[in-house]
Short mmCIF file of C-alpha atoms in Angstrom, two decimals:
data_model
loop_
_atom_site.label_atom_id
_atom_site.label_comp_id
_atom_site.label_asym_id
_atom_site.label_seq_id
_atom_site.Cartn_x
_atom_site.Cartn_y
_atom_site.Cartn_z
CA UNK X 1 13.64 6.32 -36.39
CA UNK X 2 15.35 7.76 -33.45
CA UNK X 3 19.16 7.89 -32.15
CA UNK X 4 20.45 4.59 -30.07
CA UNK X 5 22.95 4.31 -27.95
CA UNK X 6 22.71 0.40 -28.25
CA UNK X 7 26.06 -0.47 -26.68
CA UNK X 8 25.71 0.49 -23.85
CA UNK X 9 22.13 -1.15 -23.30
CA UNK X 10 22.87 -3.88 -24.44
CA UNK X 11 26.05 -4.31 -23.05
CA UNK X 12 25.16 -3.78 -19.41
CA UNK X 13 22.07 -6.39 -19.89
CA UNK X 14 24.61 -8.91 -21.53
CA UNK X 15 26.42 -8.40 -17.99
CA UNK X 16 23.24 -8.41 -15.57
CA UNK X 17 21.66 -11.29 -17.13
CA UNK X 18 22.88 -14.89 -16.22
CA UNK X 19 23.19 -17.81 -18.38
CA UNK X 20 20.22 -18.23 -20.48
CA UNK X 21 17.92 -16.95 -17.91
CA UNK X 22 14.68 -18.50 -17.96
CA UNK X 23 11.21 -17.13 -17.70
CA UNK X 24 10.09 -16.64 -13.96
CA UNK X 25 6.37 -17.73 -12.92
CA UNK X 26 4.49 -14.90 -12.30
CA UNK X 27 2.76 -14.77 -8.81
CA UNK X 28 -0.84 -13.09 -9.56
CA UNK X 29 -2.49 -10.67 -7.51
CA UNK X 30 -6.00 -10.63 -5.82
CA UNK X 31 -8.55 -8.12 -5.64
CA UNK X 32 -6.51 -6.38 -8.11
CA UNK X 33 -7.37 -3.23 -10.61
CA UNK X 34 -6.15 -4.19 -13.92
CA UNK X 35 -6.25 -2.01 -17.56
CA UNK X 36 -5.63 -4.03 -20.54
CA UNK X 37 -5.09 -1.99 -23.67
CA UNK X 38 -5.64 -3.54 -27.14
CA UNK X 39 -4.88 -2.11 -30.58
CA UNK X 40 -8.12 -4.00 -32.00
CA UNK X 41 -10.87 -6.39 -30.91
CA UNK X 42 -9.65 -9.98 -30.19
CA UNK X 43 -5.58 -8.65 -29.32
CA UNK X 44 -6.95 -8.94 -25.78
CA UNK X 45 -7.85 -12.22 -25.91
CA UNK X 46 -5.19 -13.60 -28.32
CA UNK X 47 -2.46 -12.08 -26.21
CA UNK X 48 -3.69 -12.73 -22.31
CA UNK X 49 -6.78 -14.43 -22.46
CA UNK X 50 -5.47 -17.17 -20.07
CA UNK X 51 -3.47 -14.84 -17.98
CA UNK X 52 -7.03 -12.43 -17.92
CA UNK X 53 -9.16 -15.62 -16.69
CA UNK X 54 -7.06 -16.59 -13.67
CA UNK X 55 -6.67 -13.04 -13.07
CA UNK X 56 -10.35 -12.65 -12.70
CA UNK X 57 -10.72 -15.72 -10.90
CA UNK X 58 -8.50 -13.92 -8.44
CA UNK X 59 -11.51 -11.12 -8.25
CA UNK X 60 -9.51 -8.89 -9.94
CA UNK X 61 -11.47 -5.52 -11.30
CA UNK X 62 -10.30 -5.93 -15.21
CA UNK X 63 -11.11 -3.22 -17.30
CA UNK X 64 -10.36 -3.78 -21.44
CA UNK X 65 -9.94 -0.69 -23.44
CA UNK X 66 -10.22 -1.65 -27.16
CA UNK X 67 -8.39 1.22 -29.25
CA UNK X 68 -9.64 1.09 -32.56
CA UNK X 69 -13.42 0.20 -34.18
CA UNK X 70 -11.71 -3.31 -35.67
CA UNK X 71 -13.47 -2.24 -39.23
CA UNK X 72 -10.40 -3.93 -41.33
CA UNK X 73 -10.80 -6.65 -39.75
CA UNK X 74 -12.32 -8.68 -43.04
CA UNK X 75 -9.84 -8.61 -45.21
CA UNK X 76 -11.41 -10.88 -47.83
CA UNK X 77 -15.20 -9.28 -47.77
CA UNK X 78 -17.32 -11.92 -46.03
CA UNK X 79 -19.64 -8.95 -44.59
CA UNK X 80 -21.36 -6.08 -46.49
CA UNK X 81 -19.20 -3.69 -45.03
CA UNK X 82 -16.78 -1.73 -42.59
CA UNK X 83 -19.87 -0.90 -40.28
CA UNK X 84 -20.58 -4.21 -40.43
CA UNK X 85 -17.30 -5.68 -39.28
CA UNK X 86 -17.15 -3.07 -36.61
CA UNK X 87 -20.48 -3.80 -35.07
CA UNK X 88 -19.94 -7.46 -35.07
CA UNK X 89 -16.38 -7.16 -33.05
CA UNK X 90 -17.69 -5.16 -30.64
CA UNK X 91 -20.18 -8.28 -29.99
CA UNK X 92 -17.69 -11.07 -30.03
CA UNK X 93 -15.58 -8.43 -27.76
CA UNK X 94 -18.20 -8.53 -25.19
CA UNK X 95 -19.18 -12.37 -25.81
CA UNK X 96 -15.20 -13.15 -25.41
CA UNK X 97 -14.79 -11.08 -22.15
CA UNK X 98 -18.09 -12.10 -20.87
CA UNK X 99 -17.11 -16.00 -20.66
CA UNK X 100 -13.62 -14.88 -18.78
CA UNK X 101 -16.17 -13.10 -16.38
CA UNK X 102 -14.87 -9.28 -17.69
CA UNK X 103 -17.73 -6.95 -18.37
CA UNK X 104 -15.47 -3.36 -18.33
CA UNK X 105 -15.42 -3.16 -22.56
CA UNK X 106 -14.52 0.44 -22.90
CA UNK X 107 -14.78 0.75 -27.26
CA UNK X 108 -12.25 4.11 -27.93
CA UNK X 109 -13.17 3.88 -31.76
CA UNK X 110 -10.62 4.87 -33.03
CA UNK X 111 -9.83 4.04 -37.21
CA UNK X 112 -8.21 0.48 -37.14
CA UNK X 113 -4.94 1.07 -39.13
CA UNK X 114 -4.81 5.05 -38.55
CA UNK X 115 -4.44 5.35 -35.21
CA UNK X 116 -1.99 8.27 -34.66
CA UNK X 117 0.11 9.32 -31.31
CA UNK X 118 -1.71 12.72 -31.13
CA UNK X 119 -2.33 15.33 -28.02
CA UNK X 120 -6.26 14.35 -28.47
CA UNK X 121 -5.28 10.13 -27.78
CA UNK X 122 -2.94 11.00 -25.07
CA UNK X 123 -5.14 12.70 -23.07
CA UNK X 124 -7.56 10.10 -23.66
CA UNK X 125 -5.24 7.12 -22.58
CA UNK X 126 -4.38 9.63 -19.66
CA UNK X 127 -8.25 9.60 -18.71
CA UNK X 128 -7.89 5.80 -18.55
CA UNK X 129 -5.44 5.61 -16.33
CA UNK X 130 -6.63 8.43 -14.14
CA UNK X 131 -10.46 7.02 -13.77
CA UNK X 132 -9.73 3.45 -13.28
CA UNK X 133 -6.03 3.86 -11.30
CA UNK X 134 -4.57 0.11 -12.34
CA UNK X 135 -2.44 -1.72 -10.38
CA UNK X 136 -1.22 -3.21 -13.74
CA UNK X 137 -1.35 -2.45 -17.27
CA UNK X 138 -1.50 -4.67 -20.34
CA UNK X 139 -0.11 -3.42 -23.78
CA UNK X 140 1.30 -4.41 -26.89
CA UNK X 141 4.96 -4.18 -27.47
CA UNK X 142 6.03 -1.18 -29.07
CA UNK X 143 8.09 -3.70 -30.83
CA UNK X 144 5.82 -5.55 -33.05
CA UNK X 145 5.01 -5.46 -36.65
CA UNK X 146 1.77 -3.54 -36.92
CA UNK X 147 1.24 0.35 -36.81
CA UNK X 148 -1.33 0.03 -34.66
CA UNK X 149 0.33 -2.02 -32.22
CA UNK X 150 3.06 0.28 -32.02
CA UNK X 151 1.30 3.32 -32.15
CA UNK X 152 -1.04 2.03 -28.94
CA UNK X 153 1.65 0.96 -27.39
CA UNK X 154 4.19 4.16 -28.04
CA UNK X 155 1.01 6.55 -26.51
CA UNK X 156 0.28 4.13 -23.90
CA UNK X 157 3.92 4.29 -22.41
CA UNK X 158 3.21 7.75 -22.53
CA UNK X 159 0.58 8.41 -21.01
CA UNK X 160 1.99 6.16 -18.42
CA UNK X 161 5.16 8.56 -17.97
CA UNK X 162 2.62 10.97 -17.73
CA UNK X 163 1.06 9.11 -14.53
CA UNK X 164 4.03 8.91 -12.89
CA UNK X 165 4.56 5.15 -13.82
CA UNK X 166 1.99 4.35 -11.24
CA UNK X 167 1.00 1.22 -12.37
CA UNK X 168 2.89 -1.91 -13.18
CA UNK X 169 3.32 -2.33 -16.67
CA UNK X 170 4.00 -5.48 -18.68
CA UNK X 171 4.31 -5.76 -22.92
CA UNK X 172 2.99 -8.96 -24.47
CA UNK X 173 4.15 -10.13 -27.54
CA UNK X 174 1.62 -10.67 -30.72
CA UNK X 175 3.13 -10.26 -33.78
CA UNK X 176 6.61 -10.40 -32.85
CA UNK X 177 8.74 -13.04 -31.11
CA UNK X 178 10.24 -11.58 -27.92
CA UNK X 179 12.44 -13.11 -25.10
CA UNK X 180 9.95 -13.71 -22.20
CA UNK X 181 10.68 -12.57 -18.90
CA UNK X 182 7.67 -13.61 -17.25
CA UNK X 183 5.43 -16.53 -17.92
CA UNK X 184 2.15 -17.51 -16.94
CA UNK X 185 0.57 -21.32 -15.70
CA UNK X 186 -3.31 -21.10 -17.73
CA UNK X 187 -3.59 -25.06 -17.22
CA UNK X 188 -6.74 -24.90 -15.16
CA UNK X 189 -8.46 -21.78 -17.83
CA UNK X 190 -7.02 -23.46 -20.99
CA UNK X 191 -10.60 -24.96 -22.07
CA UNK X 192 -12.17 -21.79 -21.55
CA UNK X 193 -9.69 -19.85 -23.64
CA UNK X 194 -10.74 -22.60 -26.55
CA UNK X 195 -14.57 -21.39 -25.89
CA UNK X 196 -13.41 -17.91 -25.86
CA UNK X 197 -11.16 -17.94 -29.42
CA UNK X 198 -14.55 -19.97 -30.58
CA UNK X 199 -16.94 -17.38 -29.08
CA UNK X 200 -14.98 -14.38 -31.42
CA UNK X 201 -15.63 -16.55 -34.71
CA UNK X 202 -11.75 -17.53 -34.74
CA UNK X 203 -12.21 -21.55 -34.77
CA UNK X 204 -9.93 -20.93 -38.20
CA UNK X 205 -7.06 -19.11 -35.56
CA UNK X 206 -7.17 -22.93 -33.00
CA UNK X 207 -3.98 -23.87 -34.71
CA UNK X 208 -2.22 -20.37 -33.19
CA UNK X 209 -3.02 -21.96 -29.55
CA UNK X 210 0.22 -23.89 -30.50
CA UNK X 211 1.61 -21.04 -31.26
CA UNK X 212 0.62 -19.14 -28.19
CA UNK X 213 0.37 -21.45 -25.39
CA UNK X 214 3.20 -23.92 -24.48
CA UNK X 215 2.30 -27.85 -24.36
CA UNK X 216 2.87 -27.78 -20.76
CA UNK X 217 0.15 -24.54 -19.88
CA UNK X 218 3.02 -22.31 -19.87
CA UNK X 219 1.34 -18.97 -21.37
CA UNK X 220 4.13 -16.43 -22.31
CA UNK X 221 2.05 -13.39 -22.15
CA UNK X 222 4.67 -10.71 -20.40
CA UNK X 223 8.24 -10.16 -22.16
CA UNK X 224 9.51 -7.03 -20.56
CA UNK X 225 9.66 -6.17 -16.82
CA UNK X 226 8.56 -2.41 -16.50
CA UNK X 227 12.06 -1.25 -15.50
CA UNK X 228 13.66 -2.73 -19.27
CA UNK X 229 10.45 -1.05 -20.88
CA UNK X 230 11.48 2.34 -19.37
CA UNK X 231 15.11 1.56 -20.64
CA UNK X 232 14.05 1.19 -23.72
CA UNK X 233 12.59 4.73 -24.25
CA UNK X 234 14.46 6.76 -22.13
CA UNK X 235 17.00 9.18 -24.10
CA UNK X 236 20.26 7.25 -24.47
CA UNK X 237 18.64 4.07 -24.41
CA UNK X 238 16.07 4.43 -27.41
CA UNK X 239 16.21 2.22 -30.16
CA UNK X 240 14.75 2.33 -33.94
CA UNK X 241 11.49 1.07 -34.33
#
């Protein structure tokens, strides 16, 4: 945990925002460089697949960096074992991406559930950012309920500091509910965000398209602007996490 100095944050928000502000429609870019950073195979898609399909409709150059190797991701034993899990993910990855027209897969490998905010991952997330120079960045919210997610997204924002906050950054929300600042119209890619859930092996996740994906197309994919996300972990504005 680290210090807050919540009243003041919040307070001044409380008196910028206006009444129950509503989500504004994003306006997408073209010809774009784009990094999406994901804790584990499938986050990518889960969190932004819609808002990564019209985005490379848009001929945007999308790179996906997947953190960690995915290897937990059979929690009751269907496969033999962890290499198992890990090799298949990294072929739904690439299956998933492939049908939203992505074919930049960078695989980190890092241990899914240990991955640790260390000088060796920073400079590694700083490598990203330096080679492929987004114009925006996709990450988790440092927010959320796993380690993982937190931990990517804690050494992502820093690395990004480290950059120079070059890039425009948004947070999606996975795990936990956040108020959306941004939202995202995936009526025309919603079909092919079915095929791509199917295409991972997650027919048994349709029902989170509900979830996910508002009746109307309405894809809530960013929650904080970049200038709130630097609030939030400069000095006197950090909260507890």
């Amino acid at each position: 945990p680290v210090a807050i100095d919540g009243a003041s944050f919040w307070s001044r928000l409380a008196a910028e925002w206006g009444h129950s502000p509503l989500p504004t429609p994003l306006e997408l870019p073209r010809d774009a460089s784009i990094l999406v950073i994901a804790p584990h195979p499938d986050d990518e898609v889960l969190a932004c697949g819609g808002t990564l399909a019209r985005l490379s409709q848009r001929n945007c150059h999308i790179h996906v960096a997947i953190v960690t190797d995915g290897a937990k991701g059979d929690p009751l034993n269907y496969y033999a074992d962890d290499d198992d899990v890990a090799r298949l993910r990294r072929a739904e990855s690439r299956s998933a991406l492939g049908l939203l027209g992505i074919e930049n897969v960078h695989f980190l490998g890092y241990p899914d559930g240990g991955f640790q905010v260390t000088s060796e991952a920073l400079t590694c997330f700083g490598k990203l950012l330096s080679d492929i120079r987004p114009d925006w960045l996709f990450l988790p919210s440092p927010l959320d309920y796993h380690r993982d997610h937190v931990n990517v997204a804690l050494a992502t924002v820093r690395a990004w500091e480290s950059d120079g906050y070059q890039a425009r950054a948004f947070l999606w929300e996975f795990w936990q509910p956040l108020p959306a600042t941004w939202v995202v119209d995936i009526g025309e890619v919603f079909e092919l965000r079915r095929s791509d859930l199917s295409a991972e092996g997650a027919a048994a996740l349709e029902s989170l398209l509900d979830a996910f994906d508002d009746p109307n197309g309405l894809l809530i994919t960013f929650v904080l602007g970049a200038d709130l996300a630097l609030e939030l972990w400069k000095g006197e504005h950090r909260t507890e996490i």
